[in-house]
PDB file of C-alpha atoms in Angstrom:
ATOM      1  CA  MET W   1     -26.713  -3.093  56.279  1.00 50.00           C
ATOM      2  CA  THR W   2     -23.857  -3.303  53.813  1.00 73.00           C
ATOM      3  CA  ASP W   3     -25.025  -4.811  50.587  1.00 88.00           C
ATOM      4  CA  PRO W   4     -22.855  -3.404  47.832  1.00 90.00           C
ATOM      5  CA  LEU W   5     -23.295  -4.131  44.148  1.00 96.00           C
ATOM      6  CA  THR W   6     -20.281  -5.014  42.043  1.00 96.00           C
ATOM      7  CA  ILE W   7     -20.224  -4.390  38.312  1.00 97.00           C
ATOM      8  CA  ALA W   8     -17.073  -5.163  36.346  1.00 96.00           C
ATOM      9  CA  GLY W   9     -15.045  -5.209  39.552  1.00 95.00           C
ATOM     10  CA  THR W  10     -16.323  -1.807  40.692  1.00 96.00           C
ATOM     11  CA  THR W  11     -18.271  -1.735  43.934  1.00 96.00           C
ATOM     12  CA  LEU W  12     -21.244   0.596  44.111  1.00 96.00           C
ATOM     13  CA  SER W  13     -22.757   1.517  47.455  1.00 93.00           C
ATOM     14  CA  SER W  14     -26.203   2.317  46.042  1.00 97.00           C
ATOM     15  CA  ARG W  15     -28.457   0.094  43.958  1.00 98.00           C
ATOM     16  CA  LEU W  16     -30.326   3.116  42.653  1.00 98.00           C
ATOM     17  CA  PHE W  17     -28.895   4.684  39.504  1.00 98.00           C
ATOM     18  CA  VAL W  18     -30.310   8.097  38.618  1.00 98.00           C
ATOM     19  CA  GLY W  19     -30.593  10.013  35.350  1.00 97.00           C
ATOM     20  CA  THR W  20     -29.873  13.739  35.182  1.00 95.00           C
ATOM     21  CA  ALA W  21     -32.395  14.937  32.576  1.00 94.00           C
ATOM     22  CA  GLY W  22     -35.611  16.896  32.794  1.00 94.00           C
ATOM     23  CA  TYR W  23     -35.487  18.370  36.303  1.00 95.00           C
ATOM     24  CA  PRO W  24     -37.178  21.718  36.936  1.00 94.00           C
ATOM     25  CA  ASN W  25     -33.776  23.318  37.553  1.00 92.00           C
ATOM     26  CA  GLN W  26     -30.200  22.472  38.431  1.00 92.00           C
ATOM     27  CA  GLN W  27     -30.673  22.878  42.176  1.00 93.00           C
ATOM     28  CA  VAL W  28     -33.509  20.358  42.192  1.00 95.00           C
ATOM     29  CA  LEU W  29     -31.312  17.971  40.198  1.00 95.00           C
ATOM     30  CA  LEU W  30     -28.469  18.305  42.700  1.00 95.00           C
ATOM     31  CA  ASP W  31     -30.816  17.884  45.661  1.00 97.00           C
ATOM     32  CA  CYS W  32     -32.409  14.802  44.100  1.00 98.00           C
ATOM     33  CA  LEU W  33     -29.068  13.150  43.406  1.00 97.00           C
ATOM     34  CA  GLU W  34     -27.996  13.819  46.973  1.00 97.00           C
ATOM     35  CA  THR W  35     -31.265  12.549  48.437  1.00 98.00           C
ATOM     36  CA  SER W  36     -31.346   9.458  46.239  1.00 98.00           C
ATOM     37  CA  GLY W  37     -28.000   8.268  47.575  1.00 97.00           C
ATOM     38  CA  ALA W  38     -27.068   7.326  44.004  1.00 97.00           C
ATOM     39  CA  GLU W  39     -23.426   6.870  43.198  1.00 96.00           C
ATOM     40  CA  LEU W  40     -23.842   6.154  39.491  1.00 97.00           C
ATOM     41  CA  VAL W  41     -25.602   8.833  37.430  1.00 97.00           C
ATOM     42  CA  THR W  42     -26.239   8.935  33.712  1.00 96.00           C
ATOM     43  CA  VAL W  43     -25.410  11.714  31.253  1.00 95.00           C
ATOM     44  CA  SER W  44     -25.734  12.097  27.501  1.00 94.00           C
ATOM     45  CA  ILE W  45     -23.157  13.228  24.961  1.00 94.00           C
ATOM     46  CA  ARG W  46     -24.320  15.979  22.638  1.00 92.00           C
ATOM     47  CA  ARG W  47     -22.958  18.479  20.140  1.00 92.00           C
ATOM     48  CA  ILE W  48     -21.689  21.615  21.831  1.00 88.00           C
ATOM     49  CA  SER W  49     -23.439  24.875  21.110  1.00 79.00           C
ATOM     50  CA  LEU W  50     -21.304  26.818  18.664  1.00 61.00           C
ATOM     51  CA  GLU W  51     -22.699  30.040  20.079  1.00 57.00           C
ATOM     52  CA  GLY W  52     -20.415  29.801  23.111  1.00 51.00           C
ATOM     53  CA  TYR W  53     -19.443  27.700  26.059  1.00 51.00           C
ATOM     54  CA  ALA W  54     -21.731  27.460  29.067  1.00 57.00           C
ATOM     55  CA  GLU W  55     -21.109  25.734  32.390  1.00 63.00           C
ATOM     56  CA  SER W  56     -20.964  22.019  31.923  1.00 73.00           C
ATOM     57  CA  LEU W  57     -23.264  19.651  33.770  1.00 81.00           C
ATOM     58  CA  VAL W  58     -20.183  17.738  34.776  1.00 82.00           C
ATOM     59  CA  ASP W  59     -18.667  20.844  36.390  1.00 80.00           C
ATOM     60  CA  LEU W  60     -21.878  21.114  38.357  1.00 83.00           C
ATOM     61  CA  LEU W  61     -21.742  17.531  39.586  1.00 86.00           C
ATOM     62  CA  GLY W  62     -18.281  18.346  40.881  1.00 71.00           C
ATOM     63  CA  GLY W  63     -16.750  14.888  40.831  1.00 84.00           C
ATOM     64  CA  ARG W  64     -19.160  13.607  43.494  1.00 91.00           C
ATOM     65  CA  TYR W  65     -20.682  10.929  41.271  1.00 95.00           C
ATOM     66  CA  ARG W  66     -19.516   8.195  38.976  1.00 95.00           C
ATOM     67  CA  LEU W  67     -20.766   9.198  35.542  1.00 96.00           C
ATOM     68  CA  LEU W  68     -22.322   6.725  33.145  1.00 97.00           C
ATOM     69  CA  PRO W  69     -22.523   8.297  29.676  1.00 97.00           C
ATOM     70  CA  ASN W  70     -25.257   6.998  27.409  1.00 97.00           C
ATOM     71  CA  THR W  71     -25.685   6.685  23.674  1.00 97.00           C
ATOM     72  CA  ALA W  72     -29.313   7.801  23.861  1.00 95.00           C
ATOM     73  CA  GLY W  73     -30.977   8.500  20.551  1.00 93.00           C
ATOM     74  CA  CYS W  74     -28.463   6.583  18.424  1.00 96.00           C
ATOM     75  CA  VAL W  75     -30.128   4.484  15.742  1.00 96.00           C
ATOM     76  CA  THR W  76     -27.063   2.917  14.148  1.00 96.00           C
ATOM     77  CA  ALA W  77     -24.286   0.848  15.699  1.00 97.00           C
ATOM     78  CA  ARG W  78     -21.793   3.181  14.040  1.00 95.00           C
ATOM     79  CA  ASP W  79     -23.187   6.297  15.743  1.00 95.00           C
ATOM     80  CA  ALA W  80     -23.503   4.540  19.089  1.00 97.00           C
ATOM     81  CA  ILE W  81     -19.905   3.334  18.943  1.00 98.00           C
ATOM     82  CA  LEU W  82     -18.620   6.799  18.002  1.00 97.00           C
ATOM     83  CA  THR W  83     -20.693   8.349  20.809  1.00 97.00           C
ATOM     84  CA  ALA W  84     -19.196   5.872  23.285  1.00 98.00           C
ATOM     85  CA  GLU W  85     -15.711   6.695  22.053  1.00 98.00           C
ATOM     86  CA  LEU W  86     -16.380  10.432  22.369  1.00 97.00           C
ATOM     87  CA  ALA W  87     -17.757   9.881  25.877  1.00 97.00           C
ATOM     88  CA  ARG W  88     -14.628   7.996  26.830  1.00 97.00           C
ATOM     89  CA  GLU W  89     -12.512  10.883  25.588  1.00 96.00           C
ATOM     90  CA  ALA W  90     -14.660  13.584  27.215  1.00 94.00           C
ATOM     91  CA  LEU W  91     -15.184  11.921  30.580  1.00 94.00           C
ATOM     92  CA  ASP W  92     -12.199   9.638  30.854  1.00 93.00           C
ATOM     93  CA  THR W  93     -14.407   6.636  31.555  1.00 95.00           C
ATOM     94  CA  ASN W  94     -14.722   3.373  29.671  1.00 97.00           C
ATOM     95  CA  TRP W  95     -18.210   2.744  31.070  1.00 98.00           C
ATOM     96  CA  VAL W  96     -21.117   3.249  28.692  1.00 98.00           C
ATOM     97  CA  LYS W  97     -24.858   2.795  28.861  1.00 98.00           C
ATOM     98  CA  LEU W  98     -25.404   1.487  25.353  1.00 98.00           C
ATOM     99  CA  GLU W  99     -28.701   2.526  23.808  1.00 98.00           C
ATOM    100  CA  LEU W 100     -29.544   1.638  20.244  1.00 97.00           C
ATOM    101  CA  ILE W 101     -33.005   2.700  19.298  1.00 96.00           C
ATOM    102  CA  GLY W 102     -34.927   0.719  16.715  1.00 95.00           C
ATOM    103  CA  ASP W 103     -38.133   2.743  16.713  1.00 94.00           C
ATOM    104  CA  ARG W 104     -38.397   6.456  17.400  1.00 92.00           C
ATOM    105  CA  GLU W 105     -41.968   6.303  18.689  1.00 93.00           C
ATOM    106  CA  THR W 106     -41.558   3.561  21.305  1.00 94.00           C
ATOM    107  CA  LEU W 107     -37.774   3.906  21.751  1.00 93.00           C
ATOM    108  CA  TYR W 108     -37.608   0.120  21.706  1.00 95.00           C
ATOM    109  CA  PRO W 109     -34.063  -1.217  21.380  1.00 96.00           C
ATOM    110  CA  ASP W 110     -32.803  -2.612  18.089  1.00 97.00           C
ATOM    111  CA  VAL W 111     -31.496  -5.876  19.509  1.00 96.00           C
ATOM    112  CA  GLU W 112     -29.653  -6.981  16.383  1.00 95.00           C
ATOM    113  CA  GLN W 113     -27.565  -3.813  16.239  1.00 96.00           C
ATOM    114  CA  LEU W 114     -27.302  -3.639  20.026  1.00 98.00           C
ATOM    115  CA  VAL W 115     -25.560  -7.006  20.261  1.00 98.00           C
ATOM    116  CA  HIS W 116     -23.262  -6.074  17.386  1.00 97.00           C
ATOM    117  CA  ALA W 117     -22.317  -2.700  18.920  1.00 98.00           C
ATOM    118  CA  ALA W 118     -21.899  -4.228  22.388  1.00 98.00           C
ATOM    119  CA  ASP W 119     -19.574  -6.868  20.988  1.00 98.00           C
ATOM    120  CA  GLU W 120     -17.444  -4.248  19.248  1.00 98.00           C
ATOM    121  CA  LEU W 121     -17.298  -1.949  22.279  1.00 98.00           C
ATOM    122  CA  VAL W 122     -16.363  -4.781  24.654  1.00 98.00           C
ATOM    123  CA  ARG W 123     -13.532  -5.697  22.275  1.00 98.00           C
ATOM    124  CA  SER W 124     -12.385  -2.051  22.413  1.00 97.00           C
ATOM    125  CA  GLY W 125     -12.146  -2.183  26.195  1.00 97.00           C
ATOM    126  CA  PHE W 126     -15.489  -0.668  27.177  1.00 98.00           C
ATOM    127  CA  ILE W 127     -17.561  -1.685  30.202  1.00 98.00           C
ATOM    128  CA  VAL W 128     -20.909  -1.995  28.440  1.00 98.00           C
ATOM    129  CA  LEU W 129     -24.287  -1.733  30.172  1.00 98.00           C
ATOM    130  CA  PRO W 130     -26.893  -2.148  27.424  1.00 98.00           C
ATOM    131  CA  TYR W 131     -30.460  -0.885  27.605  1.00 98.00           C
ATOM    132  CA  CYS W 132     -32.356  -3.849  26.191  1.00 97.00           C
ATOM    133  CA  ASN W 133     -35.664  -5.625  25.762  1.00 96.00           C
ATOM    134  CA  GLU W 134     -37.136  -7.662  28.606  1.00 96.00           C
ATOM    135  CA  ASP W 135     -36.167 -10.750  26.649  1.00 97.00           C
ATOM    136  CA  PRO W 136     -34.075 -13.503  28.285  1.00 97.00           C
ATOM    137  CA  VAL W 137     -32.532 -14.498  24.948  1.00 97.00           C
ATOM    138  CA  ALA W 138     -31.439 -10.953  24.118  1.00 97.00           C
ATOM    139  CA  CYS W 139     -30.050 -10.558  27.630  1.00 98.00           C
ATOM    140  CA  GLN W 140     -28.134 -13.823  27.318  1.00 98.00           C
ATOM    141  CA  LYS W 141     -26.650 -12.755  23.970  1.00 98.00           C
ATOM    142  CA  LEU W 142     -25.521  -9.459  25.498  1.00 98.00           C
ATOM    143  CA  ALA W 143     -23.927 -11.252  28.435  1.00 98.00           C
ATOM    144  CA  ASP W 144     -22.286 -13.700  26.022  1.00 98.00           C
ATOM    145  CA  VAL W 145     -20.508 -10.895  24.135  1.00 98.00           C
ATOM    146  CA  GLY W 146     -19.137  -9.600  27.423  1.00 98.00           C
ATOM    147  CA  CYS W 147     -21.540  -6.931  28.681  1.00 98.00           C
ATOM    148  CA  ALA W 148     -20.887  -6.141  32.349  1.00 98.00           C
ATOM    149  CA  ALA W 149     -24.614  -5.976  33.132  1.00 98.00           C
ATOM    150  CA  VAL W 150     -27.915  -6.046  31.258  1.00 98.00           C
ATOM    151  CA  MET W 151     -30.552  -3.353  31.602  1.00 98.00           C
ATOM    152  CA  PRO W 152     -33.944  -4.638  30.488  1.00 98.00           C
ATOM    153  CA  LEU W 153     -36.821  -2.199  30.220  1.00 97.00           C
ATOM    154  CA  GLY W 154     -39.730  -2.328  32.628  1.00 97.00           C
ATOM    155  CA  SER W 155     -41.887  -0.488  30.129  1.00 96.00           C
ATOM    156  CA  LEU W 156     -41.350   2.271  27.567  1.00 95.00           C
ATOM    157  CA  ILE W 157     -38.815   5.019  28.360  1.00 93.00           C
ATOM    158  CA  GLY W 158     -40.459   7.894  30.192  1.00 90.00           C
ATOM    159  CA  SER W 159     -43.849   6.169  30.212  1.00 93.00           C
ATOM    160  CA  GLY W 160     -44.113   5.542  33.946  1.00 93.00           C
ATOM    161  CA  GLY W 161     -45.814   2.304  32.946  1.00 95.00           C
ATOM    162  CA  GLY W 162     -44.110   0.276  35.661  1.00 96.00           C
ATOM    163  CA  ILE W 163     -43.018  -3.295  35.040  1.00 97.00           C
ATOM    164  CA  ALA W 164     -45.236  -4.516  32.242  1.00 97.00           C
ATOM    165  CA  ASN W 165     -43.920  -8.051  32.252  1.00 97.00           C
ATOM    166  CA  PRO W 166     -42.756  -9.017  35.742  1.00 98.00           C
ATOM    167  CA  ALA W 167     -42.515 -12.699  34.844  1.00 97.00           C
ATOM    168  CA  ALA W 168     -39.999 -11.918  32.098  1.00 97.00           C
ATOM    169  CA  ILE W 169     -37.934  -9.706  34.415  1.00 98.00           C
ATOM    170  CA  GLU W 170     -37.933 -12.431  37.069  1.00 97.00           C
ATOM    171  CA  LEU W 171     -36.867 -15.002  34.480  1.00 97.00           C
ATOM    172  CA  ILE W 172     -34.036 -12.775  33.252  1.00 98.00           C
ATOM    173  CA  CYS W 173     -32.850 -12.233  36.836  1.00 98.00           C
ATOM    174  CA  SER W 174     -32.897 -15.941  37.600  1.00 97.00           C
ATOM    175  CA  ARG W 175     -30.764 -16.803  34.572  1.00 96.00           C
ATOM    176  CA  SER W 176     -28.478 -13.842  34.043  1.00 97.00           C
ATOM    177  CA  PRO W 177     -24.761 -14.420  34.597  1.00 97.00           C
ATOM    178  CA  VAL W 178     -24.276 -10.646  34.980  1.00 98.00           C
ATOM    179  CA  PRO W 179     -26.079  -8.064  37.149  1.00 98.00           C
ATOM    180  CA  VAL W 180     -29.548  -7.015  35.974  1.00 98.00           C
ATOM    181  CA  VAL W 181     -30.513  -3.344  36.168  1.00 98.00           C
ATOM    182  CA  LEU W 182     -34.176  -2.494  35.586  1.00 98.00           C
ATOM    183  CA  ASP W 183     -34.056   0.456  33.228  1.00 95.00           C
ATOM    184  CA  ALA W 184     -37.009   2.498  31.963  1.00 94.00           C
ATOM    185  CA  GLY W 185     -40.657   2.578  32.849  1.00 95.00           C
ATOM    186  CA  ILE W 186     -40.430   3.082  36.608  1.00 97.00           C
ATOM    187  CA  GLY W 187     -43.320   5.347  37.603  1.00 97.00           C
ATOM    188  CA  THR W 188     -43.239   5.351  41.375  1.00 98.00           C
ATOM    189  CA  ALA W 189     -41.416   3.837  44.333  1.00 98.00           C
ATOM    190  CA  SER W 190     -43.407   0.573  44.409  1.00 98.00           C
ATOM    191  CA  ASP W 191     -42.241  -0.147  40.841  1.00 98.00           C
ATOM    192  CA  ALA W 192     -38.644   0.164  42.017  1.00 98.00           C
ATOM    193  CA  ALA W 193     -39.369  -2.067  45.020  1.00 98.00           C
ATOM    194  CA  LEU W 194     -41.015  -4.665  42.764  1.00 98.00           C
ATOM    195  CA  ALA W 195     -38.008  -4.676  40.436  1.00 98.00           C
ATOM    196  CA  MET W 196     -35.745  -5.472  43.367  1.00 98.00           C
ATOM    197  CA  GLU W 197     -38.144  -8.094  44.716  1.00 98.00           C
ATOM    198  CA  LEU W 198     -38.122  -9.799  41.317  1.00 98.00           C
ATOM    199  CA  GLY W 199     -34.367 -10.155  41.665  1.00 98.00           C
ATOM    200  CA  CYS W 200     -32.951  -7.102  39.899  1.00 98.00           C
ATOM    201  CA  ASP W 201     -29.573  -6.000  41.211  1.00 98.00           C
ATOM    202  CA  ALA W 202     -30.290  -2.299  40.703  1.00 98.00           C
ATOM    203  CA  VAL W 203     -32.789   0.141  39.232  1.00 98.00           C
ATOM    204  CA  LEU W 204     -32.209   3.130  36.975  1.00 98.00           C
ATOM    205  CA  VAL W 205     -34.685   5.989  37.372  1.00 97.00           C
ATOM    206  CA  ASN W 206     -34.898   9.380  35.713  1.00 97.00           C
ATOM    207  CA  THR W 207     -38.292  10.663  34.605  1.00 96.00           C
ATOM    208  CA  ALA W 208     -40.215   9.309  37.607  1.00 97.00           C
ATOM    209  CA  ILE W 209     -38.126  11.536  39.866  1.00 98.00           C
ATOM    210  CA  ALA W 210     -37.534  14.500  37.556  1.00 97.00           C
ATOM    211  CA  LYS W 211     -41.170  14.907  36.507  1.00 97.00           C
ATOM    212  CA  SER W 212     -42.741  14.135  39.863  1.00 97.00           C
ATOM    213  CA  HIS W 213     -44.731  16.923  41.494  1.00 98.00           C
ATOM    214  CA  ASP W 214     -42.103  16.935  44.259  1.00 98.00           C
ATOM    215  CA  PRO W 215     -38.881  15.508  42.790  1.00 98.00           C
ATOM    216  CA  ARG W 216     -36.898  15.703  46.036  1.00 98.00           C
ATOM    217  CA  ARG W 217     -39.514  13.676  47.896  1.00 98.00           C
ATOM    218  CA  MET W 218     -39.738  11.152  45.060  1.00 98.00           C
ATOM    219  CA  ALA W 219     -35.945  10.769  45.112  1.00 98.00           C
ATOM    220  CA  ALA W 220     -36.237   9.833  48.798  1.00 98.00           C
ATOM    221  CA  ALA W 221     -39.123   7.486  47.999  1.00 98.00           C
ATOM    222  CA  MET W 222     -37.129   5.743  45.260  1.00 98.00           C
ATOM    223  CA  ARG W 223     -34.217   5.262  47.600  1.00 98.00           C
ATOM    224  CA  ALA W 224     -36.509   3.739  50.215  1.00 98.00           C
ATOM    225  CA  GLY W 225     -38.293   1.640  47.567  1.00 98.00           C
ATOM    226  CA  VAL W 226     -35.059   0.159  46.250  1.00 98.00           C
ATOM    227  CA  GLU W 227     -33.839  -0.571  49.761  1.00 97.00           C
ATOM    228  CA  ALA W 228     -37.164  -2.121  50.799  1.00 98.00           C
ATOM    229  CA  GLY W 229     -37.329  -4.256  47.675  1.00 98.00           C
ATOM    230  CA  ARG W 230     -33.764  -5.440  48.097  1.00 97.00           C
ATOM    231  CA  LEU W 231     -34.331  -6.344  51.747  1.00 97.00           C
ATOM    232  CA  ALA W 232     -37.521  -8.211  50.864  1.00 97.00           C
ATOM    233  CA  ARG W 233     -35.729 -10.102  48.108  1.00 97.00           C
ATOM    234  CA  LEU W 234     -32.955 -11.156  50.474  1.00 97.00           C
ATOM    235  CA  ALA W 235     -35.469 -12.079  53.165  1.00 97.00           C
ATOM    236  CA  GLY W 236     -37.627 -14.093  50.750  1.00 96.00           C
ATOM    237  CA  ARG W 237     -41.352 -13.748  50.206  1.00 94.00           C
ATOM    238  CA  ILE W 238     -43.637 -16.433  51.588  1.00 94.00           C
ATOM    239  CA  PRO W 239     -45.210 -18.858  49.105  1.00 92.00           C
ATOM    240  CA  ARG W 240     -48.512 -17.785  47.594  1.00 91.00           C
ATOM    241  CA  ARG W 241     -51.511 -19.854  48.805  1.00 92.00           C
ATOM    242  CA  HIS W 242     -54.960 -20.245  47.327  1.00 93.00           C
ATOM    243  CA  PHE W 243     -56.639 -20.445  50.743  1.00 92.00           C
ATOM    244  CA  ALA W 244     -56.413 -18.568  54.024  1.00 92.00           C
ATOM    245  CA  GLU W 245     -53.895 -19.578  56.644  1.00 88.00           C
ATOM    246  CA  PRO W 246     -54.829 -18.098  60.053  1.00 88.00           C
ATOM    247  CA  SER W 247     -52.010 -16.192  61.647  1.00 89.00           C
ATOM    248  CA  SER W 248     -53.496 -16.194  65.165  1.00 91.00           C
ATOM    249  CA  PRO W 249     -53.341 -19.435  67.248  1.00 89.00           C
ATOM    250  CA  GLN W 250     -56.281 -21.820  66.841  1.00 85.00           C
ATOM    251  CA  LEU W 251     -55.989 -23.187  70.400  1.00 88.00           C
ATOM    252  CA  GLY W 252     -57.797 -21.431  73.266  1.00 89.00           C
ATOM    253  CA  LEU W 253     -60.339 -19.730  71.030  1.00 88.00           C
ATOM    254  CA  ILE W 254     -63.347 -18.524  73.069  1.00 88.00           C
ATOM    255  CA  GLY W 255     -66.544 -20.454  72.376  1.00 84.00           C
ATOM    256  CA  THR W 256     -64.871 -23.718  71.365  1.00 74.00           C
TER     257      THR W 256
ATOM    258  CA  MET P  21     -10.540  29.393   3.861  1.00 88.00           C
ATOM    259  CA  ILE P  22     -11.574  25.772   4.003  1.00 92.00           C
ATOM    260  CA  ARG P  23     -15.032  24.310   3.823  1.00 94.00           C
ATOM    261  CA  LEU P  24     -15.902  22.055   6.761  1.00 94.00           C
ATOM    262  CA  ARG P  25     -18.963  20.392   8.189  1.00 95.00           C
ATOM    263  CA  ILE P  26     -19.048  21.387  11.874  1.00 93.00           C
ATOM    264  CA  ASN P  27     -21.620  19.668  14.063  1.00 93.00           C
ATOM    265  CA  GLY P  28     -23.712  18.961  11.019  1.00 93.00           C
ATOM    266  CA  VAL P  29     -23.551  22.489   9.551  1.00 93.00           C
ATOM    267  CA  GLU P  30     -21.499  23.382   6.461  1.00 93.00           C
ATOM    268  CA  ASP P  31     -19.246  26.391   6.997  1.00 91.00           C
ATOM    269  CA  GLU P  32     -16.186  28.110   5.556  1.00 92.00           C
ATOM    270  CA  VAL P  33     -13.528  28.948   8.100  1.00 91.00           C
ATOM    271  CA  ALA P  34     -10.048  30.465   8.043  1.00 91.00           C
ATOM    272  CA  VAL P  35      -8.336  28.004  10.363  1.00 92.00           C
ATOM    273  CA  ALA P  36      -5.712  25.315   9.935  1.00 92.00           C
ATOM    274  CA  THR P  37      -5.955  23.216  13.079  1.00 93.00           C
ATOM    275  CA  VAL P  38      -8.627  21.955  15.443  1.00 93.00           C
ATOM    276  CA  ALA P  39      -7.283  24.157  18.241  1.00 91.00           C
ATOM    277  CA  GLU P  40      -7.647  27.204  15.936  1.00 91.00           C
ATOM    278  CA  LEU P  41     -11.179  26.136  15.018  1.00 92.00           C
ATOM    279  CA  LEU P  42     -12.177  25.962  18.685  1.00 90.00           C
ATOM    280  CA  ALA P  43     -10.625  29.361  19.391  1.00 89.00           C
ATOM    281  CA  ALA P  44     -12.409  30.885  16.366  1.00 89.00           C
ATOM    282  CA  ARG P  45     -15.724  29.587  17.771  1.00 86.00           C
ATOM    283  CA  GLY P  46     -15.057  31.032  21.221  1.00 86.00           C
ATOM    284  CA  ILE P  47     -14.507  27.591  22.775  1.00 86.00           C
ATOM    285  CA  ASP P  48     -11.577  27.342  25.158  1.00 84.00           C
ATOM    286  CA  PRO P  49      -9.419  24.492  23.814  1.00 82.00           C
ATOM    287  CA  ASN P  50      -8.407  23.784  27.402  1.00 85.00           C
ATOM    288  CA  ALA P  51     -11.998  23.438  28.591  1.00 84.00           C
ATOM    289  CA  ARG P  52     -12.544  20.103  30.286  1.00 86.00           C
ATOM    290  CA  PHE P  53     -14.972  17.420  29.132  1.00 91.00           C
ATOM    291  CA  LEU P  54     -14.789  18.275  25.432  1.00 92.00           C
ATOM    292  CA  ALA P  55     -14.326  15.600  22.811  1.00 95.00           C
ATOM    293  CA  ILE P  56     -13.834  15.851  19.072  1.00 96.00           C
ATOM    294  CA  ALA P  57     -14.221  13.458  16.180  1.00 97.00           C
ATOM    295  CA  ILE P  58     -13.015  14.065  12.649  1.00 97.00           C
ATOM    296  CA  ASN P  59     -14.666  12.016   9.906  1.00 97.00           C
ATOM    297  CA  GLY P  60     -16.050   9.532  12.402  1.00 95.00           C
ATOM    298  CA  ALA P  61     -12.866   8.978  14.399  1.00 96.00           C
ATOM    299  CA  VAL P  62     -12.048  10.480  17.786  1.00 97.00           C
ATOM    300  CA  LEU P  63      -9.156  12.940  17.708  1.00 96.00           C
ATOM    301  CA  ARG P  64      -7.339  12.771  21.036  1.00 95.00           C
ATOM    302  CA  ARG P  65      -6.946  16.045  22.883  1.00 93.00           C
ATOM    303  CA  ARG P  66      -3.167  15.962  22.609  1.00 92.00           C
ATOM    304  CA  GLU P  67      -3.524  16.066  18.820  1.00 93.00           C
ATOM    305  CA  TRP P  68      -5.733  19.156  18.684  1.00 91.00           C
ATOM    306  CA  LEU P  69      -2.811  21.559  18.284  1.00 88.00           C
ATOM    307  CA  ALA P  70      -1.015  19.723  15.523  1.00 89.00           C
ATOM    308  CA  HIS P  71      -3.801  18.041  13.554  1.00 93.00           C
ATOM    309  CA  ARG P  72      -4.414  19.932  10.310  1.00 93.00           C
ATOM    310  CA  LEU P  73      -7.935  20.120   8.994  1.00 95.00           C
ATOM    311  CA  SER P  74      -8.635  19.207   5.396  1.00 94.00           C
ATOM    312  CA  PRO P  75     -11.351  20.572   3.107  1.00 95.00           C
ATOM    313  CA  GLY P  76     -14.560  18.617   3.520  1.00 95.00           C
ATOM    314  CA  ASP P  77     -13.713  17.312   7.000  1.00 96.00           C
ATOM    315  CA  ASP P  78     -16.710  16.335   9.100  1.00 96.00           C
ATOM    316  CA  VAL P  79     -16.035  17.714  12.586  1.00 96.00           C
ATOM    317  CA  GLU P  80     -18.045  16.742  15.664  1.00 95.00           C
ATOM    318  CA  ILE P  81     -17.480  18.739  18.866  1.00 94.00           C
ATOM    319  CA  VAL P  82     -19.329  17.295  21.844  1.00 94.00           C
ATOM    320  CA  ARG P  83     -19.562  17.407  25.594  1.00 92.00           C
ATOM    321  CA  PRO P  84     -21.703  15.821  28.319  1.00 93.00           C
ATOM    322  CA  PHE P  85     -25.257  17.009  28.844  1.00 92.00           C
ATOM    323  CA  SER P  86     -28.024  15.867  31.092  1.00 91.00           C
ATOM    324  CA  GLY P  87     -29.306  12.433  30.160  1.00 92.00           C
ATOM    325  CA  GLY P  88     -31.181   9.389  31.341  1.00 93.00           C
TER     326      GLY P  88
END
């Protein structure tokens, strides 16, 4: 089945986006990316070690993936904007996963600064995909300033808490004028499937794969989960009922 | 010698340009995927050879790492 996702005019073959951090080693990372089928993978931008130059992660990925640099850890709009600009220079991409953290313990987004930074980056020609609260109003504001997608959290980053507020995610999906990517909180494949069933256009997973007991197998599971959830969404779930509805025929029942 | 702040650390270095600073730190100025900002503004790669550093400049040298 061909069911591509288009963000800002770019067509992506996979609806699973994968992060590159925290894998047991580089080979496992490469295997997981391959197995996941992901086309879009996230990277961070960090100060280089002044003790010498080591092989870059990007060299390792060898041009096989579309890179989505993030502004992870930034707590001010100024730092996030500069990080995005440095990413654009380093990677020759105007795509950015905009993260603006308002609280170091929960890593909850600072929506006020996020909207401001997104607005400025869009005006500077960036394709902005903001990590944001599962709040329809925040998502609408981000779409209004020109973000190419919105990426509401399922639950806290790295928590594996799943989708804490499915009703809010479903509401965001039903109203969003731009693609919705469930970002953060995915713990296992059924979480990814649920996100897609709720109407998300894609899912971004990192820790749930990287920190799984068997990351390669979890990468395969996430791929299957996203595909299953997407298919189910397109097919349409049956209405929920309060009473049983027999699936076998009532006619010809022995003893009647 | 000029006093600079390089990736958050104050240092005194005997260099005039960004390209010389990279070389002095053992970083190949032709290495791919590097990016540099001076005083909060990105300095394009084509300017690394000519751009002269000034005392007190705040230099950020970054590259991609793993991330989520």
